[in-house]
PDB file of C-alpha atoms in Angstrom:
ATOM      1  CA  UNK P   1      -6.810 -25.908 -44.225  1.00 40.00           C
ATOM      2  CA  UNK P   2      -4.802 -23.092 -42.732  1.00 46.00           C
ATOM      3  CA  UNK P   3      -5.108 -22.536 -38.996  1.00 47.00           C
ATOM      4  CA  UNK P   4      -5.363 -18.924 -37.948  1.00 47.00           C
ATOM      5  CA  UNK P   5      -3.377 -18.209 -34.813  1.00 49.00           C
ATOM      6  CA  UNK P   6      -5.119 -15.897 -32.411  1.00 50.00           C
ATOM      7  CA  UNK P   7      -3.228 -12.999 -30.960  1.00 50.00           C
ATOM      8  CA  UNK P   8      -1.929 -13.709 -27.485  1.00 54.00           C
ATOM      9  CA  UNK P   9      -3.638 -11.812 -24.735  1.00 55.00           C
ATOM     10  CA  UNK P  10      -1.140 -10.891 -21.998  1.00 53.00           C
ATOM     11  CA  UNK P  11      -3.926 -11.158 -19.422  1.00 51.00           C
ATOM     12  CA  UNK P  12      -4.055 -14.905 -20.089  1.00 52.00           C
ATOM     13  CA  UNK P  13      -0.615 -15.170 -18.518  1.00 52.00           C
ATOM     14  CA  UNK P  14      -1.045 -12.763 -15.615  1.00 54.00           C
ATOM     15  CA  UNK P  15      -4.405 -13.492 -13.987  1.00 55.00           C
ATOM     16  CA  UNK P  16      -2.821 -15.793 -11.411  1.00 61.00           C
ATOM     17  CA  UNK P  17      -0.192 -13.291 -10.313  1.00 65.00           C
ATOM     18  CA  UNK P  18      -0.499 -11.154  -7.218  1.00 59.00           C
ATOM     19  CA  UNK P  19       1.931  -8.969  -5.327  1.00 60.00           C
ATOM     20  CA  UNK P  20       1.775  -7.246  -1.961  1.00 58.00           C
ATOM     21  CA  UNK P  21       2.763  -3.697  -1.122  1.00 58.00           C
ATOM     22  CA  UNK P  22       2.531  -1.147   1.653  1.00 65.00           C
ATOM     23  CA  UNK P  23       3.354   2.491   1.193  1.00 71.00           C
ATOM     24  CA  UNK P  24       5.060   4.221   4.071  1.00 78.00           C
ATOM     25  CA  UNK P  25       3.031   6.957   5.749  1.00 80.00           C
ATOM     26  CA  UNK P  26       6.060   8.281   7.612  1.00 81.00           C
ATOM     27  CA  UNK P  27       5.911  12.108   7.509  1.00 88.00           C
ATOM     28  CA  UNK P  28       9.721  12.132   7.295  1.00 91.00           C
ATOM     29  CA  UNK P  29       9.858   9.539   4.508  1.00 93.00           C
ATOM     30  CA  UNK P  30      11.707  11.755   2.032  1.00 93.00           C
ATOM     31  CA  UNK P  31      14.245  12.992   4.593  1.00 95.00           C
ATOM     32  CA  UNK P  32      14.967   9.459   5.842  1.00 95.00           C
ATOM     33  CA  UNK P  33      15.374   8.055   2.328  1.00 95.00           C
ATOM     34  CA  UNK P  34      17.841  10.808   1.433  1.00 96.00           C
ATOM     35  CA  UNK P  35      19.719  10.302   4.704  1.00 96.00           C
ATOM     36  CA  UNK P  36      20.178   6.530   4.373  1.00 97.00           C
ATOM     37  CA  UNK P  37      20.808   6.440   0.623  1.00 97.00           C
ATOM     38  CA  UNK P  38      23.334   9.216   1.168  1.00 96.00           C
ATOM     39  CA  UNK P  39      25.189   6.946   3.602  1.00 97.00           C
ATOM     40  CA  UNK P  40      25.133   4.123   1.056  1.00 97.00           C
ATOM     41  CA  UNK P  41      26.381   6.156  -1.892  1.00 96.00           C
ATOM     42  CA  UNK P  42      28.725   8.510  -0.023  1.00 95.00           C
ATOM     43  CA  UNK P  43      29.743   6.876   3.265  1.00 95.00           C
ATOM     44  CA  UNK P  44      31.578   9.158   5.706  1.00 95.00           C
ATOM     45  CA  UNK P  45      35.325   8.873   6.209  1.00 94.00           C
ATOM     46  CA  UNK P  46      36.824   7.555   9.444  1.00 95.00           C
ATOM     47  CA  UNK P  47      33.535   5.819  10.166  1.00 97.00           C
ATOM     48  CA  UNK P  48      31.852   2.442   9.811  1.00 98.00           C
ATOM     49  CA  UNK P  49      28.312   2.178   8.449  1.00 98.00           C
ATOM     50  CA  UNK P  50      26.482  -0.840   9.876  1.00 98.00           C
ATOM     51  CA  UNK P  51      23.073  -2.064   8.723  1.00 98.00           C
ATOM     52  CA  UNK P  52      21.526  -3.613  11.822  1.00 97.00           C
ATOM     53  CA  UNK P  53      18.443  -5.721  12.401  1.00 96.00           C
ATOM     54  CA  UNK P  54      17.153  -8.920  13.976  1.00 95.00           C
ATOM     55  CA  UNK P  55      15.827 -11.994  12.213  1.00 91.00           C
ATOM     56  CA  UNK P  56      13.427 -13.133  14.903  1.00 87.00           C
ATOM     57  CA  UNK P  57      11.537 -16.346  15.540  1.00 79.00           C
ATOM     58  CA  UNK P  58      13.782 -18.556  13.391  1.00 84.00           C
ATOM     59  CA  UNK P  59      12.298 -22.009  13.831  1.00 81.00           C
ATOM     60  CA  UNK P  60      14.281 -25.195  14.367  1.00 79.00           C
ATOM     61  CA  UNK P  61      12.400 -27.496  11.994  1.00 70.00           C
ATOM     62  CA  UNK P  62      12.890 -31.189  11.396  1.00 65.00           C
ATOM     63  CA  UNK P  63      11.190 -32.744   8.367  1.00 65.00           C
ATOM     64  CA  UNK P  64       9.065 -35.784   9.073  1.00 56.00           C
ATOM     65  CA  UNK P  65      10.993 -37.732   6.423  1.00 57.00           C
ATOM     66  CA  UNK P  66      14.555 -37.348   5.090  1.00 62.00           C
ATOM     67  CA  UNK P  67      15.199 -34.701   2.432  1.00 64.00           C
ATOM     68  CA  UNK P  68      15.911 -36.151  -1.018  1.00 55.00           C
ATOM     69  CA  UNK P  69      18.973 -34.355  -2.437  1.00 69.00           C
ATOM     70  CA  UNK P  70      19.368 -32.843  -5.879  1.00 65.00           C
ATOM     71  CA  UNK P  71      19.769 -35.323  -8.737  1.00 69.00           C
ATOM     72  CA  UNK P  72      20.257 -34.849 -12.490  1.00 82.00           C
ATOM     73  CA  UNK P  73      16.959 -33.467 -13.796  1.00 73.00           C
ATOM     74  CA  UNK P  74      15.326 -33.565 -10.362  1.00 66.00           C
ATOM     75  CA  UNK P  75      14.958 -30.804  -7.768  1.00 69.00           C
ATOM     76  CA  UNK P  76      15.672 -31.222  -4.082  1.00 62.00           C
ATOM     77  CA  UNK P  77      12.579 -32.668  -2.420  1.00 62.00           C
ATOM     78  CA  UNK P  78      11.340 -32.304   1.114  1.00 64.00           C
ATOM     79  CA  UNK P  79       8.147 -33.152   2.956  1.00 61.00           C
ATOM     80  CA  UNK P  80       5.552 -30.414   3.324  1.00 57.00           C
ATOM     81  CA  UNK P  81       5.167 -31.098   7.032  1.00 51.00           C
ATOM     82  CA  UNK P  82       7.670 -30.773   9.857  1.00 57.00           C
ATOM     83  CA  UNK P  83       8.205 -30.888  13.593  1.00 65.00           C
ATOM     84  CA  UNK P  84       9.033 -27.735  15.550  1.00 67.00           C
ATOM     85  CA  UNK P  85      11.861 -27.704  18.092  1.00 66.00           C
ATOM     86  CA  UNK P  86      11.995 -24.121  19.374  1.00 78.00           C
ATOM     87  CA  UNK P  87      13.085 -20.748  18.028  1.00 85.00           C
ATOM     88  CA  UNK P  88      16.002 -18.332  18.163  1.00 90.00           C
ATOM     89  CA  UNK P  89      16.712 -14.763  17.047  1.00 92.00           C
ATOM     90  CA  UNK P  90      19.713 -13.735  14.969  1.00 95.00           C
ATOM     91  CA  UNK P  91      21.042 -10.225  15.625  1.00 97.00           C
ATOM     92  CA  UNK P  92      23.204  -9.007  12.746  1.00 97.00           C
ATOM     93  CA  UNK P  93      25.203  -5.917  11.729  1.00 98.00           C
ATOM     94  CA  UNK P  94      26.310  -5.786   8.089  1.00 98.00           C
ATOM     95  CA  UNK P  95      29.395  -3.669   7.360  1.00 98.00           C
ATOM     96  CA  UNK P  96      28.499  -1.594   4.304  1.00 97.00           C
ATOM     97  CA  UNK P  97      32.103  -1.332   3.087  1.00 96.00           C
ATOM     98  CA  UNK P  98      33.236  -4.961   3.346  1.00 97.00           C
ATOM     99  CA  UNK P  99      30.113  -7.094   3.668  1.00 97.00           C
ATOM    100  CA  UNK P 100      31.437  -8.556   6.930  1.00 98.00           C
ATOM    101  CA  UNK P 101      28.666  -9.468   9.378  1.00 98.00           C
ATOM    102  CA  UNK P 102      28.788  -9.202  13.169  1.00 98.00           C
ATOM    103  CA  UNK P 103      26.228 -11.662  14.464  1.00 96.00           C
ATOM    104  CA  UNK P 104      25.020 -13.315  17.615  1.00 95.00           C
ATOM    105  CA  UNK P 105      21.942 -15.209  18.738  1.00 91.00           C
ATOM    106  CA  UNK P 106      19.558 -14.810  21.637  1.00 93.00           C
ATOM    107  CA  UNK P 107      16.530 -16.848  22.615  1.00 88.00           C
ATOM    108  CA  UNK P 108      14.535 -13.695  23.355  1.00 86.00           C
ATOM    109  CA  UNK P 109      14.043 -10.444  21.486  1.00 86.00           C
ATOM    110  CA  UNK P 110      13.923  -7.569  23.969  1.00 90.00           C
ATOM    111  CA  UNK P 111      15.828  -4.347  24.555  1.00 92.00           C
ATOM    112  CA  UNK P 112      18.026  -6.308  26.987  1.00 94.00           C
ATOM    113  CA  UNK P 113      19.216  -8.568  24.164  1.00 96.00           C
ATOM    114  CA  UNK P 114      19.572  -5.621  21.783  1.00 96.00           C
ATOM    115  CA  UNK P 115      21.761  -3.826  24.323  1.00 97.00           C
ATOM    116  CA  UNK P 116      23.939  -6.928  24.619  1.00 96.00           C
ATOM    117  CA  UNK P 117      24.331  -6.885  20.845  1.00 97.00           C
ATOM    118  CA  UNK P 118      25.228  -3.186  20.838  1.00 97.00           C
ATOM    119  CA  UNK P 119      28.033  -3.996  23.271  1.00 97.00           C
ATOM    120  CA  UNK P 120      29.217  -6.725  20.907  1.00 97.00           C
ATOM    121  CA  UNK P 121      29.212  -4.231  18.037  1.00 98.00           C
ATOM    122  CA  UNK P 122      31.154  -1.719  20.121  1.00 97.00           C
ATOM    123  CA  UNK P 123      33.796  -4.343  20.931  1.00 97.00           C
ATOM    124  CA  UNK P 124      34.205  -5.211  17.238  1.00 97.00           C
ATOM    125  CA  UNK P 125      34.578  -1.693  15.826  1.00 97.00           C
ATOM    126  CA  UNK P 126      37.990  -0.001  16.175  1.00 96.00           C
ATOM    127  CA  UNK P 127      37.867   2.720  18.843  1.00 94.00           C
ATOM    128  CA  UNK P 128      39.009   5.456  16.438  1.00 96.00           C
ATOM    129  CA  UNK P 129      35.989   5.036  14.123  1.00 97.00           C
ATOM    130  CA  UNK P 130      32.587   6.668  14.330  1.00 97.00           C
ATOM    131  CA  UNK P 131      29.690   4.197  14.019  1.00 98.00           C
ATOM    132  CA  UNK P 132      26.594   4.876  11.916  1.00 98.00           C
ATOM    133  CA  UNK P 133      23.786   2.415  12.640  1.00 98.00           C
ATOM    134  CA  UNK P 134      20.913   1.933  10.197  1.00 97.00           C
ATOM    135  CA  UNK P 135      17.901   0.612  12.124  1.00 96.00           C
ATOM    136  CA  UNK P 136      14.184   0.101  11.640  1.00 92.00           C
ATOM    137  CA  UNK P 137      11.508   1.387  13.999  1.00 90.00           C
ATOM    138  CA  UNK P 138      11.049  -1.746  16.086  1.00 88.00           C
ATOM    139  CA  UNK P 139      10.212  -0.894  19.701  1.00 89.00           C
ATOM    140  CA  UNK P 140      13.328  -2.513  21.209  1.00 89.00           C
ATOM    141  CA  UNK P 141      15.492  -0.014  19.300  1.00 94.00           C
ATOM    142  CA  UNK P 142      13.891   2.977  21.034  1.00 92.00           C
ATOM    143  CA  UNK P 143      13.497   2.035  24.697  1.00 95.00           C
ATOM    144  CA  UNK P 144      14.850   4.384  27.404  1.00 95.00           C
ATOM    145  CA  UNK P 145      17.663   1.945  28.212  1.00 96.00           C
ATOM    146  CA  UNK P 146      18.791   1.845  24.578  1.00 96.00           C
ATOM    147  CA  UNK P 147      18.532   5.634  24.243  1.00 96.00           C
ATOM    148  CA  UNK P 148      20.563   6.001  27.434  1.00 97.00           C
ATOM    149  CA  UNK P 149      23.276   3.656  26.173  1.00 97.00           C
ATOM    150  CA  UNK P 150      23.521   5.519  22.872  1.00 96.00           C
ATOM    151  CA  UNK P 151      23.703   8.850  24.696  1.00 96.00           C
ATOM    152  CA  UNK P 152      26.679   7.552  26.701  1.00 97.00           C
ATOM    153  CA  UNK P 153      28.436   6.337  23.537  1.00 97.00           C
ATOM    154  CA  UNK P 154      28.668   9.476  21.462  1.00 95.00           C
ATOM    155  CA  UNK P 155      30.487   7.859  18.539  1.00 97.00           C
ATOM    156  CA  UNK P 156      27.289   5.928  17.715  1.00 98.00           C
ATOM    157  CA  UNK P 157      24.900   7.701  15.332  1.00 97.00           C
ATOM    158  CA  UNK P 158      21.478   6.194  14.586  1.00 97.00           C
ATOM    159  CA  UNK P 159      19.643   6.495  11.256  1.00 97.00           C
ATOM    160  CA  UNK P 160      16.096   5.116  11.258  1.00 96.00           C
ATOM    161  CA  UNK P 161      14.477   3.790   8.104  1.00 95.00           C
ATOM    162  CA  UNK P 162      10.987   5.146   7.348  1.00 94.00           C
ATOM    163  CA  UNK P 163       8.124   3.138   8.808  1.00 90.00           C
ATOM    164  CA  UNK P 164       7.076   0.214   6.580  1.00 84.00           C
ATOM    165  CA  UNK P 165      10.315   0.563   4.597  1.00 87.00           C
ATOM    166  CA  UNK P 166      12.627  -2.145   5.917  1.00 87.00           C
ATOM    167  CA  UNK P 167      13.663  -2.786   2.285  1.00 90.00           C
ATOM    168  CA  UNK P 168      15.909   0.247   2.726  1.00 94.00           C
ATOM    169  CA  UNK P 169      18.086  -1.679   5.200  1.00 96.00           C
ATOM    170  CA  UNK P 170      20.740  -3.690   3.334  1.00 96.00           C
ATOM    171  CA  UNK P 171      21.020  -6.302   6.080  1.00 96.00           C
ATOM    172  CA  UNK P 172      17.620  -7.589   4.910  1.00 95.00           C
ATOM    173  CA  UNK P 173      19.364  -8.740   1.724  1.00 94.00           C
ATOM    174  CA  UNK P 174      21.840 -10.724   3.800  1.00 95.00           C
ATOM    175  CA  UNK P 175      19.000 -12.253   5.819  1.00 95.00           C
ATOM    176  CA  UNK P 176      17.493 -13.464   2.542  1.00 93.00           C
ATOM    177  CA  UNK P 177      20.855 -15.009   1.667  1.00 93.00           C
ATOM    178  CA  UNK P 178      21.236 -17.009   4.876  1.00 92.00           C
ATOM    179  CA  UNK P 179      17.582 -18.064   4.724  1.00 90.00           C
ATOM    180  CA  UNK P 180      17.878 -19.500   1.227  1.00 88.00           C
ATOM    181  CA  UNK P 181      21.325 -21.050   1.614  1.00 87.00           C
ATOM    182  CA  UNK P 182      21.182 -22.392   5.158  1.00 84.00           C
ATOM    183  CA  UNK P 183      18.042 -22.074   7.242  1.00 79.00           C
ATOM    184  CA  UNK P 184      15.357 -23.245   4.807  1.00 78.00           C
ATOM    185  CA  UNK P 185      17.467 -26.068   3.399  1.00 71.00           C
ATOM    186  CA  UNK P 186      18.438 -27.579   6.729  1.00 70.00           C
ATOM    187  CA  UNK P 187      16.833 -29.877   9.252  1.00 75.00           C
ATOM    188  CA  UNK P 188      17.348 -29.028  12.899  1.00 69.00           C
ATOM    189  CA  UNK P 189      16.272 -31.271  15.757  1.00 74.00           C
ATOM    190  CA  UNK P 190      16.887 -28.666  18.452  1.00 84.00           C
ATOM    191  CA  UNK P 191      17.435 -24.950  18.900  1.00 88.00           C
ATOM    192  CA  UNK P 192      21.081 -25.637  19.729  1.00 89.00           C
ATOM    193  CA  UNK P 193      21.489 -27.483  16.438  1.00 88.00           C
ATOM    194  CA  UNK P 194      19.901 -24.577  14.556  1.00 89.00           C
ATOM    195  CA  UNK P 195      22.143 -22.032  16.274  1.00 90.00           C
ATOM    196  CA  UNK P 196      25.229 -24.115  15.537  1.00 91.00           C
ATOM    197  CA  UNK P 197      24.271 -24.250  11.844  1.00 90.00           C
ATOM    198  CA  UNK P 198      23.786 -20.461  11.748  1.00 93.00           C
ATOM    199  CA  UNK P 199      27.177 -19.874  13.398  1.00 95.00           C
ATOM    200  CA  UNK P 200      28.845 -22.210  10.898  1.00 94.00           C
ATOM    201  CA  UNK P 201      27.329 -20.276   7.999  1.00 93.00           C
ATOM    202  CA  UNK P 202      28.277 -16.942   9.573  1.00 96.00           C
ATOM    203  CA  UNK P 203      31.906 -18.045  10.017  1.00 96.00           C
ATOM    204  CA  UNK P 204      32.068 -19.443   6.491  1.00 96.00           C
ATOM    205  CA  UNK P 205      30.543 -16.289   5.012  1.00 96.00           C
ATOM    206  CA  UNK P 206      32.946 -13.997   6.888  1.00 97.00           C
ATOM    207  CA  UNK P 207      35.955 -15.870   5.514  1.00 97.00           C
ATOM    208  CA  UNK P 208      35.230 -14.284   2.146  1.00 96.00           C
ATOM    209  CA  UNK P 209      32.562 -11.578   2.561  1.00 96.00           C
ATOM    210  CA  UNK P 210      31.339  -9.421  -0.287  1.00 93.00           C
ATOM    211  CA  UNK P 211      29.521  -6.101   0.084  1.00 95.00           C
ATOM    212  CA  UNK P 212      26.105  -5.475  -1.389  1.00 94.00           C
ATOM    213  CA  UNK P 213      26.290  -2.469  -3.701  1.00 92.00           C
ATOM    214  CA  UNK P 214      23.450   0.044  -3.548  1.00 94.00           C
ATOM    215  CA  UNK P 215      22.860   1.595  -6.979  1.00 94.00           C
ATOM    216  CA  UNK P 216      19.672   3.696  -6.924  1.00 94.00           C
ATOM    217  CA  UNK P 217      19.845   7.332  -5.928  1.00 96.00           C
ATOM    218  CA  UNK P 218      17.332   8.883  -3.554  1.00 94.00           C
ATOM    219  CA  UNK P 219      15.835  10.828  -6.461  1.00 94.00           C
ATOM    220  CA  UNK P 220      15.283   7.624  -8.439  1.00 94.00           C
ATOM    221  CA  UNK P 221      13.590   5.946  -5.465  1.00 93.00           C
ATOM    222  CA  UNK P 222      11.341   8.916  -4.787  1.00 91.00           C
ATOM    223  CA  UNK P 223      10.414   9.173  -8.463  1.00 92.00           C
ATOM    224  CA  UNK P 224       9.498   5.469  -8.477  1.00 90.00           C
ATOM    225  CA  UNK P 225       7.307   5.926  -5.394  1.00 86.00           C
ATOM    226  CA  UNK P 226       5.642   8.939  -7.014  1.00 87.00           C
ATOM    227  CA  UNK P 227       4.814   6.898 -10.138  1.00 88.00           C
ATOM    228  CA  UNK P 228       3.361   4.130  -7.984  1.00 78.00           C
ATOM    229  CA  UNK P 229       1.209   6.607  -6.052  1.00 80.00           C
ATOM    230  CA  UNK P 230      -0.064   8.068  -9.324  1.00 81.00           C
ATOM    231  CA  UNK P 231      -0.930   4.584 -10.560  1.00 80.00           C
ATOM    232  CA  UNK P 232      -2.957   3.958  -7.396  1.00 76.00           C
ATOM    233  CA  UNK P 233      -4.654   7.339  -7.727  1.00 74.00           C
ATOM    234  CA  UNK P 234      -5.517   6.714 -11.400  1.00 74.00           C
ATOM    235  CA  UNK P 235      -7.023   3.321 -10.541  1.00 72.00           C
ATOM    236  CA  UNK P 236      -9.641   5.050  -8.421  1.00 64.00           C
ATOM    237  CA  UNK P 237      -8.642   3.532  -5.065  1.00 57.00           C
TER     238      UNK P 237
END
């Protein structure tokens, strides 16, 4: 007896999948995309382009039982539960040209700490270079004290990503890197231990940094967004 194979229905393999999205409603979305992508693809001469952001509320977590390391045919295993031992915030500035990262940690995440980081950035960029900062719209980036500091340091030029579009900031890619390679895979019994581990990774990374290469043009991004909007419109939502 010959068995007839039924045609595979792609829905059988996709019903469990779900993705999240949020379209930016920034009225200057197009202008900001063109501005930032223009910096990525054609960076200015005699200037440094820095992608800046904070990875906040990084938790010092200690697993309730020891992690079992990788073994032939077996993945790394860790307990699902953990103990919390405080948090820290990593401030980072990714150099577009080299991939080098200027980083420092603070226990709090206010304009005061952001100003301290701006001073660190200033001290690490040669005085003869202009500085282009790519930032998101977080409130600490736009306080009067920060605006005043930037006004007094005319070589600093700020480029804000559109609202709800932090994916446009390349430092987010580096945050994903340190999360996967260091933070998530470690156990930290105190905030100091966590901060020491982050500094060790930062120093190791900067010994041989590599830049992230942006490839899509602004037109390609905007065309992709337009197709997505049409798909939403056609679905009746």
